[in-house]
Coordinates of N, CA and C and ligand atoms in Angstrom, one line a residue:
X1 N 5.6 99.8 13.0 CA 4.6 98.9 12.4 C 3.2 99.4 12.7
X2 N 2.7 100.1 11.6 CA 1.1 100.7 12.3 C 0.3 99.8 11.6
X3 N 0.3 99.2 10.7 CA -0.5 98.7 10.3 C -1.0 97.5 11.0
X4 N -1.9 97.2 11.2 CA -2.9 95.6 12.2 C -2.6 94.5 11.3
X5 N -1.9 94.1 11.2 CA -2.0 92.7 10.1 C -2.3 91.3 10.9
X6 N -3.0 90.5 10.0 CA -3.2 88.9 10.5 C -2.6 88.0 10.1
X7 N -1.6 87.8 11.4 CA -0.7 86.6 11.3 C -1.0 85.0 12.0
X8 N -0.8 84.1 10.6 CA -1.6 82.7 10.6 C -0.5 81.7 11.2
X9 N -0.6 81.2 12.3 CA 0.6 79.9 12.6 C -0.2 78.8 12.7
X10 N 0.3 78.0 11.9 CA -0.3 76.3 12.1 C 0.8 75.4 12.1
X11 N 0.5 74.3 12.5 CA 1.1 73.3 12.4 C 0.6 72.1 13.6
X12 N 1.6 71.0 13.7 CA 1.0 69.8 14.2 C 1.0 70.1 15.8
X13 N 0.4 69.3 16.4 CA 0.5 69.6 17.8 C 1.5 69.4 18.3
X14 N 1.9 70.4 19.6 CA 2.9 70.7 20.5 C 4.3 71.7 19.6
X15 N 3.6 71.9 18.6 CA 5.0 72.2 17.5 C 5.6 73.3 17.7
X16 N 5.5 74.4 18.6 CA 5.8 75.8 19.5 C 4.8 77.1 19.1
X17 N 3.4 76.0 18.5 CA 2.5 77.1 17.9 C 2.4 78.5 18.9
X18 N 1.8 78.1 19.9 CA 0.9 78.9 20.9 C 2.4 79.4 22.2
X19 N 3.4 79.0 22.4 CA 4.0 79.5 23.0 C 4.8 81.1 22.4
X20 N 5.2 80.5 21.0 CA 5.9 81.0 20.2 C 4.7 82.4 20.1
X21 N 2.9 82.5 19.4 CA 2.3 83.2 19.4 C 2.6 83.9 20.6
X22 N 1.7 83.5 22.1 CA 1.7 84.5 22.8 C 2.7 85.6 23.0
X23 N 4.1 84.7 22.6 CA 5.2 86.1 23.3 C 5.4 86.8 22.1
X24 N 5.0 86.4 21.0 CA 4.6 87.6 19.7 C 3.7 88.4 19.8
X25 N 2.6 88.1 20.3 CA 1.6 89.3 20.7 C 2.2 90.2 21.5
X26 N 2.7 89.4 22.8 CA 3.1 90.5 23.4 C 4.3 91.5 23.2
X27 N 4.9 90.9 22.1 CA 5.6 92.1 21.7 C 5.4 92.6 20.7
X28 N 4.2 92.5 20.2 CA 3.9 93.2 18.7 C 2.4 94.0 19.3
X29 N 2.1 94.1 20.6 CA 1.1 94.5 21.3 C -0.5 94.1 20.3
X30 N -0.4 93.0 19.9 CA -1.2 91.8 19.5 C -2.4 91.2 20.1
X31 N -3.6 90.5 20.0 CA -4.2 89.8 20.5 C -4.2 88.6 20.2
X32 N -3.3 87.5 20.9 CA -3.6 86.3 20.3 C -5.1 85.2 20.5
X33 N -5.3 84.9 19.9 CA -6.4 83.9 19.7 C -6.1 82.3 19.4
X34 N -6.0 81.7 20.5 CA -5.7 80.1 20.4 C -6.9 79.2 20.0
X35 N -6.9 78.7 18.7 CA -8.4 78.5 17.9 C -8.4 76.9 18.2
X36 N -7.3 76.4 18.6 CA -7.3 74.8 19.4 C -8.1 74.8 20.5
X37 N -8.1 75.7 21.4 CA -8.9 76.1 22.9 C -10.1 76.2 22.3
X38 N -10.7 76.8 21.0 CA -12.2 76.7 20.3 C -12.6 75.1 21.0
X39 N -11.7 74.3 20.0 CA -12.4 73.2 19.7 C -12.3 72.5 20.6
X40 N -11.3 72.5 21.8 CA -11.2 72.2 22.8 C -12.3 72.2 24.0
X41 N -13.1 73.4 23.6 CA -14.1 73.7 24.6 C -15.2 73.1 23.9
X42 N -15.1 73.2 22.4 CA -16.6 73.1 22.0 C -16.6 70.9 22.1
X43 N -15.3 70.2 22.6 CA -15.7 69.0 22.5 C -15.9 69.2 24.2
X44 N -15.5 70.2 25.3 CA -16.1 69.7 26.5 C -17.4 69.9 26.6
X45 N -18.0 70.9 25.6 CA -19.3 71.1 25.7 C -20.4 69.8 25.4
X46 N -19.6 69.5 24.6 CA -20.3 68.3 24.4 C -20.7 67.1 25.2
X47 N -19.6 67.3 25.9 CA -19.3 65.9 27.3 C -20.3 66.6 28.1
X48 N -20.0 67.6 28.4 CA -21.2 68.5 29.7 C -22.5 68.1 29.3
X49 N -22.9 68.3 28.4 CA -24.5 68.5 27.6 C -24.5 66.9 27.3
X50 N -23.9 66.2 27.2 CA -24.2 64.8 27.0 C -24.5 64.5 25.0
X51 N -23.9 65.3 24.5 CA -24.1 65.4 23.3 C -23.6 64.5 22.4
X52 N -24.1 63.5 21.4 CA -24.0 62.3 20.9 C -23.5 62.9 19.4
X53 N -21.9 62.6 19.0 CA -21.6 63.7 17.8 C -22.5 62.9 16.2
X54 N -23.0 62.1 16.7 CA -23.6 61.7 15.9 C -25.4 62.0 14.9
X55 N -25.8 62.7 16.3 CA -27.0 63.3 16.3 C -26.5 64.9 16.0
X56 N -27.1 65.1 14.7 CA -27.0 66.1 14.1 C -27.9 67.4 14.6
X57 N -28.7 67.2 14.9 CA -29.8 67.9 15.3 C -29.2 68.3 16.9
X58 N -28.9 67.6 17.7 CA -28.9 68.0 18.9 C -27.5 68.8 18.5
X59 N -26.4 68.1 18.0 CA -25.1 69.0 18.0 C -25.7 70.5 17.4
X60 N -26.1 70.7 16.6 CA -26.3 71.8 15.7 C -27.5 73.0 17.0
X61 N -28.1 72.0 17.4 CA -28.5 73.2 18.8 C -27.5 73.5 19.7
X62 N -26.4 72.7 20.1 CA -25.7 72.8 20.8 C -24.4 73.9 20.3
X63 N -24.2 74.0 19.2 CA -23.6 75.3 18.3 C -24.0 76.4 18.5
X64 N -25.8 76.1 18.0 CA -26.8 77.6 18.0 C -25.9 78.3 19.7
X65 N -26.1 77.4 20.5 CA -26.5 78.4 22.2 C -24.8 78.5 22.7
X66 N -23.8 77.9 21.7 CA -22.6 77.8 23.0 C -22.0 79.2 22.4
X67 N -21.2 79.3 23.6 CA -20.4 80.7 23.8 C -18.9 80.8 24.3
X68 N -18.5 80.8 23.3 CA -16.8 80.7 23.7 C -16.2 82.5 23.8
X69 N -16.0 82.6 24.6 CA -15.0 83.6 24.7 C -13.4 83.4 25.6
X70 N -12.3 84.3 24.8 CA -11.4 84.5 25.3 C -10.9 85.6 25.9
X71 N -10.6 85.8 27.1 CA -10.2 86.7 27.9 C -8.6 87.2 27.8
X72 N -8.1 88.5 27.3 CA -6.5 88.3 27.9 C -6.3 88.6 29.7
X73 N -5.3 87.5 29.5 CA -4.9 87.9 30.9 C -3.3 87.8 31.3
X74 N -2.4 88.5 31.8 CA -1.0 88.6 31.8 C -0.4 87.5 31.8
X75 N -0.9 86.4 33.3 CA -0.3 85.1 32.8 C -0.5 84.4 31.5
X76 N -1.3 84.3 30.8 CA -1.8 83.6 30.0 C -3.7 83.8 29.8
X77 N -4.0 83.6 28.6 CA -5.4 84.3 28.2 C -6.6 82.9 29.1
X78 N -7.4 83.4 29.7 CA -8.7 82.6 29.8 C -9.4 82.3 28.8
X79 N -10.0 80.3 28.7 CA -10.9 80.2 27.8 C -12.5 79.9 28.9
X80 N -13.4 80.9 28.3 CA -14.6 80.8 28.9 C -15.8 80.0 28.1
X81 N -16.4 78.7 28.4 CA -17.2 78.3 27.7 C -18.9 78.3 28.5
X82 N -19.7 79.0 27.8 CA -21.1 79.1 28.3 C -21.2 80.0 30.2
X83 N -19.8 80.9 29.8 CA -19.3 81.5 31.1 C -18.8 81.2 32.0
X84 N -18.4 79.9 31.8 CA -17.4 79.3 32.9 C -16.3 79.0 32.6
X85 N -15.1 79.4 33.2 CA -13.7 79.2 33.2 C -13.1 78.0 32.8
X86 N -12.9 77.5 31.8 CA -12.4 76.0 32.0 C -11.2 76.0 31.0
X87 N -10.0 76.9 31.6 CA -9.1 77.1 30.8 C -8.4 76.0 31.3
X88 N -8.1 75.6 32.5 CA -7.3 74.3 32.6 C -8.2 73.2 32.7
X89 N -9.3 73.0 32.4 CA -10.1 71.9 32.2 C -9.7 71.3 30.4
X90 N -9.7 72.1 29.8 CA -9.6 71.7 28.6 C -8.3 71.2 27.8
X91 N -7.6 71.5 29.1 CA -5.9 70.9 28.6 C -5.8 69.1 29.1
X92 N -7.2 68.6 29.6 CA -6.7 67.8 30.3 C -7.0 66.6 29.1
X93 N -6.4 65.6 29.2 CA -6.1 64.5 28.0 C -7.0 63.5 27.3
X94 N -8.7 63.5 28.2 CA -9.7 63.2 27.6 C -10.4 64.2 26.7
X95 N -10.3 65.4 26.7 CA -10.3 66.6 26.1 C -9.8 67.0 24.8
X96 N -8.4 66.5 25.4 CA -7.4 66.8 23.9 C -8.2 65.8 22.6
X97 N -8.1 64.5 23.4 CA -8.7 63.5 22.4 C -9.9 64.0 21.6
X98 N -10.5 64.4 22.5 CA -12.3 64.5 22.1 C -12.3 66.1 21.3
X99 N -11.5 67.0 21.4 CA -11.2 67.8 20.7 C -10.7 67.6 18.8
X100 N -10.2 67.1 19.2 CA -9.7 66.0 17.5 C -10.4 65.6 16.9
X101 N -11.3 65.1 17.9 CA -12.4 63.7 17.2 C -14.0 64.8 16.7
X102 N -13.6 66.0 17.6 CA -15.2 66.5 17.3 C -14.7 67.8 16.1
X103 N -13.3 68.0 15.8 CA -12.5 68.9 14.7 C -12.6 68.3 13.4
X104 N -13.3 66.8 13.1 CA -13.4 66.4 11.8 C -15.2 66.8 11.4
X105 N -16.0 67.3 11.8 CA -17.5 67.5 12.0 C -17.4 68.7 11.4
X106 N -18.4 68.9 10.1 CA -18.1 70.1 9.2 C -19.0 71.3 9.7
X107 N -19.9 71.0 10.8 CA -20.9 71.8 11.3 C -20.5 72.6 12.3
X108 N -19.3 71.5 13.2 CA -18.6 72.5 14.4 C -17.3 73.3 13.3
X109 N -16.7 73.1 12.5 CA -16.1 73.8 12.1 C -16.4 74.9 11.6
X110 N -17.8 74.9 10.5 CA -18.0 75.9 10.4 C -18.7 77.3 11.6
X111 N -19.2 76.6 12.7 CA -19.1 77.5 13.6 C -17.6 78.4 14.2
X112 N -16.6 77.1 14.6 CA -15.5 77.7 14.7 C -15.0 79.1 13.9
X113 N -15.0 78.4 12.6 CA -14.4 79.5 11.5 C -15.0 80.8 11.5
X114 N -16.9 81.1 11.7 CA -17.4 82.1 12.0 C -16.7 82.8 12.8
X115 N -16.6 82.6 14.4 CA -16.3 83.0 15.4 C -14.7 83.8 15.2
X116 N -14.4 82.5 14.2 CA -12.4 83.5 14.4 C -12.4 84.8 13.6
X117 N -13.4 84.5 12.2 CA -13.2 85.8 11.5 C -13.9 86.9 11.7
X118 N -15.1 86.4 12.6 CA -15.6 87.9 13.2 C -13.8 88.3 14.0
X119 N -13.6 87.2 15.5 CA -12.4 88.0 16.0 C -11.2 88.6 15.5
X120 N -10.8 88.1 14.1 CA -10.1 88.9 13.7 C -9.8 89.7 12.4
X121 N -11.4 90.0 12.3 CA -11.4 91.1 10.8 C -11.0 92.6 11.4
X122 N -10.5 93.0 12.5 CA -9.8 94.1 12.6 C -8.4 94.2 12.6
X123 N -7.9 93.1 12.3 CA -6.4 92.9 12.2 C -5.7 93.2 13.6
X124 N -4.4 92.9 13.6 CA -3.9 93.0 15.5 C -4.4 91.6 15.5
X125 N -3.9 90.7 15.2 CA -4.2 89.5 15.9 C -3.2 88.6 14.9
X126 N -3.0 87.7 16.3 CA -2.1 86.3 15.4 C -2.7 85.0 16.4
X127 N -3.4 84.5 15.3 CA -4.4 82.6 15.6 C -3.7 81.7 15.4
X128 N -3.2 80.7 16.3 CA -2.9 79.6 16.0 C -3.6 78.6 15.5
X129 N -3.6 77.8 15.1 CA -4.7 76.5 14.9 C -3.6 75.4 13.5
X130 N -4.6 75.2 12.8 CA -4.8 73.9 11.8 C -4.8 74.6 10.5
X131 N -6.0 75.1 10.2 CA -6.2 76.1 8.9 C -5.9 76.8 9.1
X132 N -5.4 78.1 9.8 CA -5.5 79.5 9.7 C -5.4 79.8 8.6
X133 N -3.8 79.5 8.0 CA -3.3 80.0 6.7 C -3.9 79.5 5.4
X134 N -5.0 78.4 5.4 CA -5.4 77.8 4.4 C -7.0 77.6 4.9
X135 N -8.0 78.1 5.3 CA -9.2 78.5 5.4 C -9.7 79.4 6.3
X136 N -9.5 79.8 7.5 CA -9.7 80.9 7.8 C -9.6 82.1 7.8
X137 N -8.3 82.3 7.0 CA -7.6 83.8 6.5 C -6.9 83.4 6.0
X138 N -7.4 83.0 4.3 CA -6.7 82.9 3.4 C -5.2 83.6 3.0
X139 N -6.0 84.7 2.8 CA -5.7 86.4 2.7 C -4.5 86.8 3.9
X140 N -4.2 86.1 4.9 CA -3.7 86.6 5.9 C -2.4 87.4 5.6
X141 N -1.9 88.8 6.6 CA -0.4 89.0 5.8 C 0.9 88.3 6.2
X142 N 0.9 87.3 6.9 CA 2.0 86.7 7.3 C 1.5 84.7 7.4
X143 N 1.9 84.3 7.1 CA 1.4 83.0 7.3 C 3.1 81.9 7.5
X144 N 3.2 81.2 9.0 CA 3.6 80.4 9.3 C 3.5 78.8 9.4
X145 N 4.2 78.0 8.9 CA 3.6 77.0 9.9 C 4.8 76.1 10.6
X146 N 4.3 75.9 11.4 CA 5.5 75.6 12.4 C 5.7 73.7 12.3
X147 N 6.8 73.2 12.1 CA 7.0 72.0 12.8 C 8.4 71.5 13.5
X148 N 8.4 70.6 14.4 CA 9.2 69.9 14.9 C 9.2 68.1 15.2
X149 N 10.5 67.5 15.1 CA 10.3 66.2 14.7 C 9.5 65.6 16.5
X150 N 9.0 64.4 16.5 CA 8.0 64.3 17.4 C 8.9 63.6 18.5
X151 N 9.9 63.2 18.7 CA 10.4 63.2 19.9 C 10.9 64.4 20.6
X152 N 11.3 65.5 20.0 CA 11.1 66.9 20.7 C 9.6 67.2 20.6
X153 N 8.7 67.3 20.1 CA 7.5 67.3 20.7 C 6.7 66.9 22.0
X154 N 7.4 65.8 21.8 CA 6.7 65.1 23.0 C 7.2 65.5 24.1
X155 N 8.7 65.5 24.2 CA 9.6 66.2 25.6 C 8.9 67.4 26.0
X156 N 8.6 68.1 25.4 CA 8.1 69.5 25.4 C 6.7 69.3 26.1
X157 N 5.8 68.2 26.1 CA 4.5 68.1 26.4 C 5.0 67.4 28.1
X158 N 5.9 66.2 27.8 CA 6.5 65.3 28.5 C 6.6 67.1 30.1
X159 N 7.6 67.6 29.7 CA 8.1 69.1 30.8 C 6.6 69.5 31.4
X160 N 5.8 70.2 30.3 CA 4.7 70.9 30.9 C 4.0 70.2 31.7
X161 N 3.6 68.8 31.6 CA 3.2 67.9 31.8 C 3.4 67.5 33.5
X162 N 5.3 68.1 34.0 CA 6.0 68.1 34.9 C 6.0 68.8 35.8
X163 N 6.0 69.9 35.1 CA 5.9 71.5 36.2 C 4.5 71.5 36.8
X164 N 3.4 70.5 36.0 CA 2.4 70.4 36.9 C 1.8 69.8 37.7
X165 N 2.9 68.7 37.8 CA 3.1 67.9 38.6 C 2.6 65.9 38.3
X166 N 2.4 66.1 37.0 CA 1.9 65.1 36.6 C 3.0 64.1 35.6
X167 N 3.3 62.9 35.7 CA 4.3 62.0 35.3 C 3.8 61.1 34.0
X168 N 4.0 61.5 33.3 CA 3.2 60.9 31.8 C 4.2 59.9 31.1
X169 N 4.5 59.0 31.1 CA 5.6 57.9 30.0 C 5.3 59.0 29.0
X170 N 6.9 59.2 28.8 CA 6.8 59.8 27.3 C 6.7 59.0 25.9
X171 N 6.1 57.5 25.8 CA 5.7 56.8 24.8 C 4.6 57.3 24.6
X172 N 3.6 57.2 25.9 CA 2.3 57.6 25.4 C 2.2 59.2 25.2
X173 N 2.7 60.1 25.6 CA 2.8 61.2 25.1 C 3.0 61.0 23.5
X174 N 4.2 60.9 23.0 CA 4.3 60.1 21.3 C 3.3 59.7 20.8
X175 N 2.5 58.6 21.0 CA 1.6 58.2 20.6 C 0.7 58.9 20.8
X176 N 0.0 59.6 21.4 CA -1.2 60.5 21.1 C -0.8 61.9 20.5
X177 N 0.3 62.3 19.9 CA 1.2 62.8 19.2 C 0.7 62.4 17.6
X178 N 1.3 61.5 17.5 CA 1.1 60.7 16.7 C -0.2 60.5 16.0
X179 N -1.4 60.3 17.0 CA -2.2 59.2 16.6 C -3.4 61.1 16.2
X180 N -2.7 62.0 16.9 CA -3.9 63.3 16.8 C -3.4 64.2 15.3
X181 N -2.0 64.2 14.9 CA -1.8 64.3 13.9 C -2.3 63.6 12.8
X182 N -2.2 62.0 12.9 CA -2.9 61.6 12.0 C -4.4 61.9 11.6
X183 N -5.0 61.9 12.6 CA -6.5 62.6 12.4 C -6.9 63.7 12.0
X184 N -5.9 64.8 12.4 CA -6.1 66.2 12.4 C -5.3 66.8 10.2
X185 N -5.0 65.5 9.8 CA -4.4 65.6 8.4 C -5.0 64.6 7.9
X186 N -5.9 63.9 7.8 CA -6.6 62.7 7.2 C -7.9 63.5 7.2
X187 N -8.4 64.2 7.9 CA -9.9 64.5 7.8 C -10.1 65.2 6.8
X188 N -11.2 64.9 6.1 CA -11.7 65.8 4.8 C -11.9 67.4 4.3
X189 N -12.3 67.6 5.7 CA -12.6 68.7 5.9 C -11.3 69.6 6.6
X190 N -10.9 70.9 5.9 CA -9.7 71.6 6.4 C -9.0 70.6 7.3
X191 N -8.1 70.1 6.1 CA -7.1 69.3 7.6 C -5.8 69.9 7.3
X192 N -5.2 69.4 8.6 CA -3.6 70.3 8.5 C -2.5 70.1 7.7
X193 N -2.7 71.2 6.8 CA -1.6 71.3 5.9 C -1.0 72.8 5.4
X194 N 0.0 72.7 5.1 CA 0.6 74.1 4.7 C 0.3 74.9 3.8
X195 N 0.1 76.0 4.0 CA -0.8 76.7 3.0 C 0.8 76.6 2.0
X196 N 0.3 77.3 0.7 CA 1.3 77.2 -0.3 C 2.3 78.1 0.4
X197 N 2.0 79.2 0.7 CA 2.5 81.0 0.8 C 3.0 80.9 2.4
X198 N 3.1 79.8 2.9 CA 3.4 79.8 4.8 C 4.7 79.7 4.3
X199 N 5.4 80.3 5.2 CA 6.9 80.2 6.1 C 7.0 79.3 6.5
X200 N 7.8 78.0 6.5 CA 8.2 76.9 7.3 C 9.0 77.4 8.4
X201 N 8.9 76.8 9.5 CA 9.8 76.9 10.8 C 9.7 75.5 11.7
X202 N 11.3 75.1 10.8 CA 11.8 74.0 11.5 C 11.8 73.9 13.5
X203 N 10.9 74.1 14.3 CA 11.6 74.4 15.8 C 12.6 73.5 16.4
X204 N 12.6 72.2 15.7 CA 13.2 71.2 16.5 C 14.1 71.8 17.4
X205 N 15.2 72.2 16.6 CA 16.2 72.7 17.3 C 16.7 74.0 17.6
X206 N 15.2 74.7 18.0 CA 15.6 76.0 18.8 C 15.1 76.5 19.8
X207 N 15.3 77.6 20.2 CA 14.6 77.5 21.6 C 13.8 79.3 21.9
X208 N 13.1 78.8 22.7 CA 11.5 79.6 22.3 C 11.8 81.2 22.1
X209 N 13.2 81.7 22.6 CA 13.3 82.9 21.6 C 13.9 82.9 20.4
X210 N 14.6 81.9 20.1 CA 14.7 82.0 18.6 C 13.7 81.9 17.5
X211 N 12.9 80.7 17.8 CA 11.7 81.0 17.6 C 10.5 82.6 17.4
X212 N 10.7 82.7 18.8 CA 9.9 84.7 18.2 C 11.1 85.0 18.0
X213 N 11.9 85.1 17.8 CA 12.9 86.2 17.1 C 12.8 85.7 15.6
X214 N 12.7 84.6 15.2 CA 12.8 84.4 13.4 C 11.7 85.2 13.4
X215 N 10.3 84.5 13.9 CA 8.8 85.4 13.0 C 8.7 86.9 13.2
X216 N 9.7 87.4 14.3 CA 9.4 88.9 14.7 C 10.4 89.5 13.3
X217 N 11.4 88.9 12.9 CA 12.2 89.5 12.4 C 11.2 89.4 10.7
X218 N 10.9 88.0 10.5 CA 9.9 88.5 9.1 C 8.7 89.3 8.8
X219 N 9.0 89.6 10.2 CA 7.4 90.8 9.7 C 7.9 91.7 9.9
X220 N 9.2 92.3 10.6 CA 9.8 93.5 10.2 C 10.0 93.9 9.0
Ligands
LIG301 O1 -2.0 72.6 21.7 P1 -2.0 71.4 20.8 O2 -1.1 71.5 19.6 O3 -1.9 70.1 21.5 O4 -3.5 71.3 20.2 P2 -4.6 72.5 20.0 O5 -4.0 73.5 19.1 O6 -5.1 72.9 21.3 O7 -5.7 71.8 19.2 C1 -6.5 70.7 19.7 C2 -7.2 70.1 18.5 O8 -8.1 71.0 17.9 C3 -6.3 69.6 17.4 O9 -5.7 68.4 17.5 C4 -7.2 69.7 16.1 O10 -7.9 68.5 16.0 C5 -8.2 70.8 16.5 N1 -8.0 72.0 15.8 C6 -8.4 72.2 14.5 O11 -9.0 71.3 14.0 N2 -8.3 73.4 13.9 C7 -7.7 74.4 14.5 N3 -7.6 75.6 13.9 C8 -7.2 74.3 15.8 C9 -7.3 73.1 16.5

């Protein structure tokens, strides 16, 4: 495979977007780009800077100066915001929320969407997110989108959730499941839906190499 091509995975949260990605990069010697970690940082930035999403003016300065970059790294890639590390700051669950909430704002989006297609107009890259396949890279050569029904979702956040030593009721896992999907598909602006031309991939019921083995095998 010499050719660089841009492959698009979306779908709802926890759906095997970003697990499934990374170990595709790594075997397609890829750069993944997790575009959830964008918005993820650009709603901590907000918290940091005290930024009111409602004041247009101050958010839109707050765009101009912020600086997201991603780092690869073997365990898993660094997100750096305004040069500080806050790759596990931004997984944490007031974040997640405020990430959602600041993903329906057509100003930070359009920043987002800048940033992804400068990072991947040289192809060699597969982004996870919401739009990939339906406004970011329209055009893309592969387009996925992944889902699974939401009580395997949740278990899956429920585990990670575990190994880190943190005990979450898996109701409320569900419900903010639930309640971030509904937001992240109701908003006006690029909300998540399946591009016409995506690949569906049922994950419920498989497990995370069958998963990269289906997408590895369709781009063979
Ligand atoms: O990993 P998880 O599926 O929980 O979420 P994520 O991919 O980190 O995304 C966090 C939030 O960012 C989502 O709930 C969306 O609101 C927003 N997002 C988006 O709007 N567009 C994208 N391309 C990626 C994420």
């Amino acid at each position: 495979m010499n050719k660089k091509f841009v492959i698009a995975i979306d779908g709802p949260a926890a759906s095997g977007k970003s697990t499934t990605a990374k170990q595709l990069a790594k075997k397609l010697k890829y750069i993944y780009i997790d575009t959830g970690a964008m918005y993820r940082a650009s709603g901590l930035c907000t918290m940091l800077q005290n930024v009111n999403l409602n004041d247009e003016a101050v958010l839109k300065n707050m765009l101009k100066k912020i600086s997201i970059k991603i780092e690869y790294a073997e365990e898993g890639n660094r997100i750096y915001l305004n040069g500080e590390d806050v790759s596990e700051r931004i997984r944490e669950a007031d974040i997640t929320k405020l990430s959602s909430q600041i993903a329906v704002i057509g100003m930070v989006r359009r920043k987002m969407v800048e940033l992804q297609r400068k990072m991947g107009k040289n192809g060699g890259v597969i982004m996870d997110g919401r739009d990939i396949g339906t406004v970011v890279f329209p055009n893309a050569d592969f387009k996925f989108f992944m889902i699974a029904d939401v009580r395997t979702r949740a278990l899956r956040r429920w585990k990670e959730a575990k190994e880190k030593g943190e005990i979450i009721p898996l109701k409320e896992i569900e419900e903010e499941l639930i309640w971030r999907d509904k937001n992240d598909s109701t908003r006006e602006i690029s909300p998540l839906k399946q591009a016409k031309d995506a690949i569906p991939v049922d994950t419920s019921g498989m497990t995370i190499e069958e998963q990269v083995q289906f997408i590895y095998n369709k781009i063979e």
